[in-house]
XYZ file of C-alpha atoms in Angstrom:
126
model
C -9.882 6.737 -19.499
C -6.616 5.144 -18.387
C -3.650 7.373 -17.609
C -0.916 5.950 -19.866
C 1.803 7.654 -17.802
C 1.227 5.155 -14.998
C 2.953 1.815 -15.448
C 2.501 -1.113 -13.103
C 5.900 -2.419 -11.982
C 6.742 -5.888 -13.224
C 8.297 -8.615 -11.112
C 11.825 -7.860 -12.280
C 11.496 -4.207 -11.174
C 10.278 -5.252 -7.747
C 12.814 -8.075 -7.440
C 15.689 -5.707 -8.256
C 14.472 -3.076 -5.793
C 14.221 -5.699 -3.048
C 17.565 -7.329 -3.893
C 19.337 -3.994 -3.493
C 17.798 -3.293 -0.066
C 20.035 -4.058 2.920
C 17.144 -4.519 5.388
C 13.350 -4.631 5.721
C 12.942 -0.875 6.216
C 15.030 -0.150 3.104
C 13.002 -2.715 1.127
C 9.778 -0.902 2.052
C 11.290 2.449 1.061
C 12.471 0.939 -2.252
C 8.976 -0.331 -3.075
C 7.450 3.085 -2.328
C 10.091 4.792 -4.488
C 9.499 2.318 -7.313
C 5.751 2.986 -7.257
C 6.362 6.742 -7.418
C 8.766 6.221 -10.340
C 6.009 4.286 -12.112
C 3.606 7.231 -11.748
C 1.714 6.513 -8.527
C 1.530 9.567 -6.259
C 0.348 8.031 -2.974
C 1.956 4.639 -2.262
C 2.472 3.224 1.205
C 3.841 0.018 2.683
C 2.559 -1.411 5.950
C 4.042 -4.344 7.850
C 2.513 -6.318 10.676
C 4.623 -5.734 13.784
C 3.553 -6.472 17.346
C -0.006 -7.261 16.242
C -0.508 -3.893 14.496
C 0.004 -2.584 10.971
C 2.893 -0.130 10.983
C 3.698 2.253 8.145
C 7.253 1.579 6.988
C 7.133 3.807 3.890
C 4.809 6.387 2.374
C 5.120 8.956 -0.370
C 2.946 11.993 -1.107
C 1.147 12.095 2.233
C 1.524 14.849 4.802
C 0.256 12.432 7.450
C -0.069 8.642 7.666
C -2.193 6.322 9.724
C 0.043 4.062 11.770
C -0.458 1.349 14.315
C -3.890 0.021 13.472
C -5.041 -3.551 14.079
C -5.532 -6.168 11.351
C -9.043 -6.104 9.938
C -9.428 -2.330 10.284
C -9.871 -0.364 7.060
C -9.210 -1.621 3.561
C -5.540 -2.309 4.293
C -6.403 -4.323 7.386
C -8.994 -6.344 5.476
C -6.462 -7.138 2.748
C -4.002 -8.320 5.384
C -6.537 -10.732 6.892
C -7.901 -12.009 3.581
C -4.547 -12.301 1.815
C -6.244 -11.064 -1.374
C -5.635 -7.923 -3.426
C -8.404 -5.378 -3.897
C -9.002 -2.508 -6.288
C -11.636 -0.051 -5.143
C -12.250 2.846 -7.559
C -14.893 4.281 -5.197
C -13.310 3.408 -1.860
C -14.682 6.559 -0.258
C -18.152 4.974 -0.466
C -17.169 2.154 1.905
C -17.742 2.454 5.644
C -14.400 0.783 6.382
C -12.399 3.173 4.156
C -10.028 5.270 6.265
C -8.787 8.298 4.337
C -5.318 9.296 5.476
C -5.763 12.693 3.827
C -8.852 14.552 2.571
C -9.955 13.892 -0.990
C -8.854 10.282 -1.352
C -11.219 8.345 -3.570
C -9.758 5.107 -4.857
C -7.454 2.515 -3.424
C -5.559 -0.560 -4.527
C -4.055 -2.854 -1.902
C -1.872 -5.922 -2.349
C -0.854 -8.285 0.458
C 2.854 -8.841 1.027
C 3.135 -12.591 1.170
C 6.375 -14.035 2.485
C 4.643 -16.890 4.277
C 1.217 -17.507 5.771
C -0.283 -15.245 7.059
C 0.716 -12.186 4.976
C 3.482 -9.992 6.430
C 1.919 -6.688 5.386
C 0.253 -4.686 2.619
C 1.430 -2.431 -0.172
C -1.167 0.228 -0.881
C -1.818 2.916 -3.481
C -4.410 5.608 -2.885
C -5.734 8.012 -5.491
C -7.139 11.513 -5.529
């Protein structure tokens, strides 16, 4: 059953949030806030900096995983492939890295500004 209270942001929502951000860090925070406003409890935004994925924004977590290399975990795989994934049973995958106990599903979308992707926006689910 689909939770009707959760609404996927459309391009205009994301475009407005990004247009209002004065810098990259604020843009990441705006995306995380937008995802929470749309009903997602555990969004995060990772950017590739210095050869590692760094967490620039997260909501709902009491800890985050930061500074991991591309290719590691679901987020790292999405970065390298440049393709979105939806994994309703992510906890069954060997490469799934749960930032907090009880995470089950995950959706990850590459942030594509050029080639290769600049980072990943992620939503985890309990």
